[in-house]
Tab-separated table of N, CA and C in Angstrom:
chain	number	residue	atom	x	y	z
A	237	GLN	N	-37.413	210.252	183.812
A	237	GLN	CA	-37.526	211.460	184.877
A	237	GLN	C	-37.804	210.795	186.141
A	238	VAL	N	-37.744	211.605	187.111
A	238	VAL	CA	-37.885	211.373	188.896
A	238	VAL	C	-39.110	211.640	189.462
A	239	GLN	N	-39.612	210.585	190.276
A	239	GLN	CA	-40.668	211.035	191.452
A	239	GLN	C	-40.476	210.896	192.697
A	240	LEU	N	-40.568	212.315	193.563
A	240	LEU	CA	-40.006	212.236	194.713
A	240	LEU	C	-41.546	212.212	195.827
A	241	VAL	N	-41.509	211.580	197.056
A	241	VAL	CA	-41.965	211.883	198.101
A	241	VAL	C	-41.827	211.754	199.095
A	242	GLU	N	-42.318	212.696	199.777
A	242	GLU	CA	-41.797	213.261	201.109
A	242	GLU	C	-42.736	212.563	201.923
A	243	SER	N	-42.195	212.495	203.333
A	243	SER	CA	-43.074	212.322	204.331
A	243	SER	C	-42.082	212.364	205.719
A	244	GLY	N	-42.737	212.581	207.232
A	244	GLY	CA	-42.136	212.688	208.313
A	244	GLY	C	-42.475	214.034	208.801
A	245	GLY	N	-43.282	214.798	208.479
A	245	GLY	CA	-43.242	216.153	208.912
A	245	GLY	C	-44.467	215.745	209.792
A	246	GLY	N	-44.702	217.046	210.903
A	246	GLY	CA	-45.823	216.772	211.849
A	246	GLY	C	-45.346	217.906	213.367
A	247	LEU	N	-46.136	218.043	214.345
A	247	LEU	CA	-45.867	218.913	215.136
A	247	LEU	C	-45.214	218.559	216.140
A	248	VAL	N	-44.227	219.814	216.422
A	248	VAL	CA	-43.367	219.532	217.332
A	248	VAL	C	-43.139	220.892	218.657
A	249	GLN	N	-42.989	220.818	219.762
A	249	GLN	CA	-42.259	221.730	220.593
A	249	GLN	C	-41.239	222.269	220.082
A	250	THR	N	-40.741	223.509	220.177
A	250	THR	CA	-39.671	224.330	220.599
A	250	THR	C	-38.569	223.279	220.896
A	251	GLY	N	-37.151	222.942	220.190
A	251	GLY	CA	-36.500	222.224	220.597
A	251	GLY	C	-36.414	220.579	220.193
A	252	GLY	N	-37.489	220.154	219.699
A	252	GLY	CA	-37.894	218.793	219.633
A	252	GLY	C	-37.028	218.664	217.912
A	253	SER	N	-37.351	217.306	217.885
A	253	SER	CA	-36.863	216.820	216.764
A	253	SER	C	-37.692	216.109	215.665
A	254	LEU	N	-37.579	216.185	214.296
A	254	LEU	CA	-38.207	214.877	213.457
A	254	LEU	C	-37.336	214.626	212.006
A	255	ARG	N	-37.448	213.789	211.625
A	255	ARG	CA	-36.703	213.010	210.440
A	255	ARG	C	-37.344	213.153	209.377
A	256	LEU	N	-37.381	213.905	208.294
A	256	LEU	CA	-38.012	213.801	206.937
A	256	LEU	C	-37.327	212.893	205.904
A	257	SER	N	-38.256	212.360	205.280
A	257	SER	CA	-38.138	211.563	203.906
A	257	SER	C	-38.499	211.880	202.687
A	258	CYS	N	-37.651	211.285	201.938
A	258	CYS	CA	-37.812	211.630	200.638
A	258	CYS	C	-37.627	210.410	199.656
A	259	ALA	N	-38.611	209.779	199.232
A	259	ALA	CA	-38.333	208.595	198.486
A	259	ALA	C	-38.407	208.864	197.025
A	260	ALA	N	-37.363	208.419	195.967
A	260	ALA	CA	-36.871	208.773	194.829
A	260	ALA	C	-37.610	207.336	193.816
A	261	SER	N	-38.310	207.571	193.095
A	261	SER	CA	-38.332	206.417	191.606
A	261	SER	C	-37.782	206.994	190.401
A	262	GLY	N	-38.032	206.038	189.453
A	262	GLY	CA	-37.695	206.544	188.269
A	262	GLY	C	-36.421	207.146	187.867
A	263	ARG	N	-35.174	206.877	188.508
A	263	ARG	CA	-34.078	207.684	188.400
A	263	ARG	C	-33.084	206.960	187.213
A	264	THR	N	-32.522	207.474	186.579
A	264	THR	CA	-31.510	206.936	185.682
A	264	THR	C	-30.075	206.651	186.028
A	265	SER	N	-29.167	206.525	185.342
A	265	SER	CA	-27.663	206.234	186.033
A	265	SER	C	-27.032	207.636	186.318
A	266	SER	N	-27.646	208.463	185.939
A	266	SER	CA	-26.813	209.811	185.898
A	266	SER	C	-26.931	209.982	187.543
A	267	ASP	N	-25.914	210.968	187.645
A	267	ASP	CA	-25.549	211.226	189.191
A	267	ASP	C	-26.625	212.675	189.497
A	268	TYR	N	-27.016	212.641	190.464
A	268	TYR	CA	-28.135	213.305	190.579
A	268	TYR	C	-27.435	214.287	192.292
A	269	THR	N	-28.172	215.853	192.020
A	269	THR	CA	-28.194	216.218	193.336
A	269	THR	C	-29.397	216.307	193.566
A	270	MET	N	-29.746	216.169	195.146
A	270	MET	CA	-30.930	216.430	195.676
A	270	MET	C	-30.600	216.988	196.868
A	271	GLY	N	-32.018	217.904	196.958
A	271	GLY	CA	-32.139	219.105	198.132
A	271	GLY	C	-33.380	218.984	198.721
A	272	TRP	N	-33.331	219.753	199.861
A	272	TRP	CA	-34.575	220.286	200.565
A	272	TRP	C	-34.750	221.643	200.478
A	273	PHE	N	-36.014	222.018	200.378
A	273	PHE	CA	-36.501	223.171	200.362
A	273	PHE	C	-37.412	223.615	201.236
A	274	ARG	N	-38.083	224.922	201.970
A	274	ARG	CA	-39.077	224.928	202.893
A	274	ARG	C	-39.696	226.311	202.420
A	275	GLN	N	-41.024	226.609	202.327
A	275	GLN	CA	-41.786	227.248	202.225
A	275	GLN	C	-42.953	227.616	203.233
A	276	ALA	N	-43.105	229.127	203.732
A	276	ALA	CA	-43.982	229.389	204.652
A	276	ALA	C	-45.282	230.146	204.104
A	277	PRO	N	-46.574	230.348	204.524
A	277	PRO	CA	-47.007	230.859	203.894
A	277	PRO	C	-47.055	232.771	203.546
A	278	GLY	N	-46.825	232.908	202.657
A	278	GLY	CA	-46.670	234.280	202.350
A	278	GLY	C	-45.422	234.579	202.034
A	279	LYS	N	-44.278	233.349	202.001
A	279	LYS	CA	-42.909	233.687	201.969
A	279	LYS	C	-42.287	232.773	200.506
A	280	ASP	N	-41.285	233.189	200.581
A	280	ASP	CA	-40.427	232.734	199.382
A	280	ASP	C	-40.018	231.495	199.363
A	281	ARG	N	-40.034	230.256	198.560
A	281	ARG	CA	-39.233	229.157	198.744
A	281	ARG	C	-37.635	229.146	198.970
A	282	GLU	N	-37.434	228.967	200.152
A	282	GLU	CA	-36.071	228.988	200.455
A	282	GLU	C	-34.837	227.623	200.553
A	283	PHE	N	-33.631	227.857	199.958
A	283	PHE	CA	-32.831	226.602	200.316
A	283	PHE	C	-32.687	226.517	201.780
A	284	VAL	N	-32.600	224.738	201.996
A	284	VAL	CA	-32.421	224.262	203.386
A	284	VAL	C	-30.976	223.329	203.336
A	285	ALA	N	-31.187	222.258	202.700
A	285	ALA	CA	-29.689	221.678	202.493
A	285	ALA	C	-29.748	220.904	201.104
A	286	ALA	N	-28.556	220.454	200.950
A	286	ALA	CA	-28.398	219.480	199.715
A	286	ALA	C	-27.503	218.445	199.557
A	287	ILE	N	-27.472	217.381	199.029
A	287	ILE	CA	-26.320	216.642	198.883
A	287	ILE	C	-26.392	216.305	197.582
A	288	THR	N	-24.840	215.459	197.219
A	288	THR	CA	-24.607	214.821	195.960
A	288	THR	C	-25.161	213.101	196.199
A	289	TRP	N	-25.637	212.731	195.340
A	289	TRP	CA	-26.091	211.263	195.262
A	289	TRP	C	-24.759	210.434	195.212
A	290	SER	N	-23.692	210.538	194.575
A	290	SER	CA	-22.555	209.569	194.437
A	290	SER	C	-21.465	209.762	195.539
A	291	LEU	N	-20.957	210.970	196.036
A	291	LEU	CA	-20.086	211.331	196.928
A	291	LEU	C	-20.538	211.736	198.044
A	292	GLY	N	-21.854	212.089	198.191
A	292	GLY	CA	-22.225	212.620	199.288
A	292	GLY	C	-22.042	214.078	200.366
A	293	TRP	N	-21.221	214.816	198.776
A	293	TRP	CA	-21.144	216.131	198.842
A	293	TRP	C	-22.143	217.134	199.884
A	294	THR	N	-22.470	217.395	200.893
A	294	THR	CA	-23.158	218.409	201.334
A	294	THR	C	-23.375	220.127	201.649
A	295	TYR	N	-24.653	220.297	201.491
A	295	TYR	CA	-24.657	222.064	201.477
A	295	TYR	C	-25.852	222.519	202.494
A	296	TYR	N	-25.453	223.266	202.922
A	296	TYR	CA	-26.465	223.771	204.105
A	296	TYR	C	-26.917	225.156	203.935
A	297	ARG	N	-27.944	225.570	204.389
A	297	ARG	CA	-28.310	227.104	204.805
A	297	ARG	C	-27.487	227.522	205.914
A	298	ASP	N	-27.243	228.824	206.318
A	298	ASP	CA	-26.191	229.147	207.448
A	298	ASP	C	-27.326	228.976	208.721
A	299	ALA	N	-28.662	228.970	208.445
A	299	ALA	CA	-29.421	229.505	209.551
A	299	ALA	C	-29.715	228.296	210.136
A	300	VAL	N	-29.458	226.904	209.631
A	300	VAL	CA	-29.517	225.313	209.726
A	300	VAL	C	-28.482	224.594	210.109
A	301	LYS	N	-27.186	225.457	210.016
A	301	LYS	CA	-25.986	224.754	210.406
A	301	LYS	C	-25.832	224.267	211.572
A	302	GLY	N	-25.350	222.981	211.878
A	302	GLY	CA	-25.559	222.229	213.360
A	302	GLY	C	-26.799	221.912	213.766
A	303	ARG	N	-27.783	222.280	213.337
A	303	ARG	CA	-29.153	221.584	213.897
A	303	ARG	C	-29.882	220.814	212.741
A	304	PHE	N	-29.773	220.925	211.609
A	304	PHE	CA	-29.967	219.931	210.330
A	304	PHE	C	-28.659	219.178	210.021
A	305	THR	N	-29.284	217.979	209.304
A	305	THR	CA	-28.190	217.267	209.096
A	305	THR	C	-29.206	216.266	207.372
A	306	ILE	N	-28.258	216.199	206.314
A	306	ILE	CA	-28.901	215.894	205.154
A	306	ILE	C	-28.046	214.708	205.298
A	307	SER	N	-28.661	213.606	204.936
A	307	SER	CA	-28.103	212.408	204.484
A	307	SER	C	-28.873	211.497	203.125
A	308	ARG	N	-28.441	210.509	202.848
A	308	ARG	CA	-28.974	209.980	201.932
A	308	ARG	C	-28.318	208.427	201.960
A	309	ASP	N	-29.792	207.200	201.703
A	309	ASP	CA	-29.077	205.818	201.149
A	309	ASP	C	-29.352	205.418	199.795
A	310	ASN	N	-28.353	205.169	199.478
A	310	ASN	CA	-28.472	204.893	197.995
A	310	ASN	C	-29.181	203.823	197.825
A	311	ALA	N	-28.711	202.788	198.537
A	311	ALA	CA	-29.558	201.310	198.262
A	311	ALA	C	-31.155	201.496	197.970
A	312	LYS	N	-31.798	202.343	198.986
A	312	LYS	CA	-33.026	202.717	199.121
A	312	LYS	C	-33.290	203.886	198.384
A	313	ASN	N	-32.660	204.627	197.414
A	313	ASN	CA	-32.881	205.723	196.778
A	313	ASN	C	-33.990	206.815	197.613
A	314	THR	N	-33.101	206.805	198.864
A	314	THR	CA	-34.014	207.785	199.682
A	314	THR	C	-33.209	208.922	200.254
A	315	VAL	N	-33.417	210.361	200.373
A	315	VAL	CA	-32.530	211.154	201.280
A	315	VAL	C	-33.525	211.557	202.369
A	316	TYR	N	-32.640	212.004	203.484
A	316	TYR	CA	-33.559	212.143	204.650
A	316	TYR	C	-32.910	213.875	205.086
A	317	LEU	N	-33.389	214.434	206.041
A	317	LEU	CA	-33.427	215.793	206.527
A	317	LEU	C	-33.717	215.239	208.291
A	318	GLN	N	-32.432	215.578	208.889
A	318	GLN	CA	-32.968	215.540	210.042
A	318	GLN	C	-32.862	216.652	210.830
A	319	LEU	N	-34.246	216.980	211.280
A	319	LEU	CA	-34.440	218.424	212.184
A	319	LEU	C	-33.979	218.290	213.673
A	320	ASN	N	-33.173	218.688	214.161
A	320	ASN	CA	-32.977	218.823	215.427
A	320	ASN	C	-32.924	220.337	216.060
A	321	SER	N	-33.329	220.431	217.613
A	321	SER	CA	-33.502	222.276	217.882
A	321	SER	C	-34.119	222.861	217.260
A	322	LEU	N	-35.387	222.313	216.968
A	322	LEU	CA	-36.095	223.137	216.200
A	322	LEU	C	-36.843	224.399	216.647
A	323	LYS	N	-36.969	225.326	216.122
A	323	LYS	CA	-37.525	226.654	216.196
A	323	LYS	C	-38.640	226.754	215.462
A	324	PRO	N	-39.534	227.925	216.291
A	324	PRO	CA	-40.980	228.582	215.550
A	324	PRO	C	-40.632	228.732	214.146
A	325	GLU	N	-39.606	229.455	213.544
A	325	GLU	CA	-39.234	229.815	212.562
A	325	GLU	C	-38.832	228.806	211.655
A	326	ASP	N	-38.888	227.764	211.935
A	326	ASP	CA	-38.644	226.399	211.109
A	326	ASP	C	-39.970	225.961	210.256
A	327	THR	N	-40.925	226.439	211.150
A	327	THR	CA	-42.289	226.144	210.705
A	327	THR	C	-42.654	226.647	209.215
A	328	ALA	N	-42.709	225.643	208.339
A	328	ALA	CA	-43.322	225.440	206.714
A	328	ALA	C	-43.387	224.452	206.068
A	329	VAL	N	-43.795	224.305	205.027
A	329	VAL	CA	-43.846	223.189	204.098
A	329	VAL	C	-42.432	222.839	203.374
A	330	TYR	N	-41.970	221.243	203.970
A	330	TYR	CA	-40.649	221.227	203.478
A	330	TYR	C	-40.746	220.183	202.486
A	331	LEU	N	-40.089	220.718	201.151
A	331	LEU	CA	-40.047	219.993	199.625
A	331	LEU	C	-39.007	219.306	199.576
A	332	CYS	N	-38.958	218.261	199.011
A	332	CYS	CA	-37.747	217.401	198.132
A	332	CYS	C	-37.456	217.986	196.935
A	333	ALA	N	-36.186	217.982	196.322
A	333	ALA	CA	-36.087	218.547	194.507
A	333	ALA	C	-34.875	217.760	194.477
A	334	ALA	N	-34.894	217.661	192.991
A	334	ALA	CA	-33.545	217.098	192.378
A	334	ALA	C	-33.375	217.545	190.953
A	335	TYR	N	-32.152	217.417	190.780
A	335	TYR	CA	-31.634	217.607	189.389
A	335	TYR	C	-30.378	217.040	189.193
A	336	GLU	N	-30.569	216.484	187.664
A	336	GLU	CA	-29.519	215.810	187.147
A	336	GLU	C	-28.163	216.328	187.248
A	337	GLY	N	-26.865	215.854	187.675
A	337	GLY	CA	-25.628	216.301	187.829
A	337	GLY	C	-25.332	216.933	189.156
A	338	THR	N	-24.001	217.701	189.314
A	338	THR	CA	-23.486	218.343	190.421
A	338	THR	C	-22.878	219.691	189.899
A	339	GLY	N	-22.392	220.390	191.042
A	339	GLY	CA	-21.533	221.562	190.818
A	339	GLY	C	-22.178	222.906	189.973
A	340	ARG	N	-23.615	222.538	190.252
A	340	ARG	CA	-24.554	224.024	189.703
A	340	ARG	C	-24.779	224.836	191.108
A	341	ALA	N	-25.679	225.792	191.106
A	341	ALA	CA	-25.985	226.572	192.345
A	341	ALA	C	-27.029	225.548	193.133
A	342	VAL	N	-26.597	224.950	194.106
A	342	VAL	CA	-27.387	224.305	194.546
A	342	VAL	C	-28.512	225.142	195.290
A	343	GLN	N	-28.183	226.158	195.870
A	343	GLN	CA	-29.088	226.947	196.726
A	343	GLN	C	-29.949	227.626	195.750
A	344	SER	N	-30.502	227.580	194.553
A	344	SER	CA	-31.121	228.003	193.647
A	344	SER	C	-32.304	227.173	193.184
A	345	PRO	N	-33.597	227.386	193.707
A	345	PRO	CA	-34.635	226.309	193.589
A	345	PRO	C	-34.637	226.406	191.596
A	346	TYR	N	-34.570	227.533	191.051
A	346	TYR	CA	-34.396	227.548	189.471
A	346	TYR	C	-33.379	225.871	188.592
A	347	GLN	N	-32.556	225.888	189.494
A	347	GLN	CA	-31.700	224.582	188.981
A	347	GLN	C	-32.448	223.302	189.218
A	348	TYR	N	-33.234	222.594	190.222
A	348	TYR	CA	-34.070	221.821	190.581
A	348	TYR	C	-35.365	221.285	189.080
A	349	GLU	N	-35.076	219.987	188.830
A	349	GLU	CA	-36.047	219.523	187.900
A	349	GLU	C	-36.947	218.936	188.372
A	350	TYR	N	-37.208	218.426	189.575
A	350	TYR	CA	-37.930	217.269	189.665
A	350	TYR	C	-38.588	218.026	191.398
A	351	TRP	N	-39.644	217.849	191.391
A	351	TRP	CA	-39.995	218.214	193.255
A	351	TRP	C	-40.866	217.363	193.794
A	352	GLY	N	-40.688	217.203	195.267
A	352	GLY	CA	-41.908	216.379	195.545
A	352	GLY	C	-43.225	217.166	196.139
A	353	GLN	N	-44.227	216.475	196.845
A	353	GLN	CA	-45.651	217.400	197.085
A	353	GLN	C	-45.235	218.058	198.425
A	354	GLY	N	-44.534	217.719	198.783
A	354	GLY	CA	-44.143	218.592	200.369
A	354	GLY	C	-44.858	217.975	201.712
A	355	THR	N	-44.086	218.149	202.709
A	355	THR	CA	-44.478	217.512	203.996
A	355	THR	C	-44.604	218.863	204.862
A	356	GLN	N	-45.599	218.934	205.997
A	356	GLN	CA	-45.578	220.141	207.198
A	356	GLN	C	-45.123	219.977	208.308
A	357	VAL	N	-44.176	220.963	208.093
A	357	VAL	CA	-43.353	221.001	209.891
A	357	VAL	C	-44.303	222.267	210.540
A	358	THR	N	-44.496	221.901	211.741
A	358	THR	CA	-44.783	223.135	212.941
A	358	THR	C	-44.286	223.091	213.857
A	359	VAL	N	-43.779	224.122	214.348
A	359	VAL	CA	-43.167	223.957	215.789
A	359	VAL	C	-43.648	225.259	216.601
A	360	SER	N	-44.030	224.606	217.559
A	360	SER	CA	-45.070	225.543	218.651
A	360	SER	C	-43.883	226.010	219.627
A	361	SER	N	-44.570	227.169	220.198
A	361	SER	CA	-43.514	227.943	221.263
A	361	SER	C	-44.040	227.589	222.632
């Protein structure tokens, strides 16, 4: 199984930036898809971005295209989410998630087998 630990959240002003990290451990030799989701109080968990581990194919929610960038460091078993041009509506707990394999519905939280604890991102107006 895989253990995921997020970090890097914080308080920023509108237009500011943050970089979130997700450190993974306990991985097998299988290919993985790793993603970021976010959840605000009283709202459903929603997809933000995903990346495949071996080839680095990326996927983004329309609302964050051009502002957020997902990347990974294979040697460090770490996935990153660079958050730029932040808006108050980006405020949420951001969660890292993973599943074995690729090619499934990356935007669905039901595809993911492993989840981190979350890190809070708050954007002030």
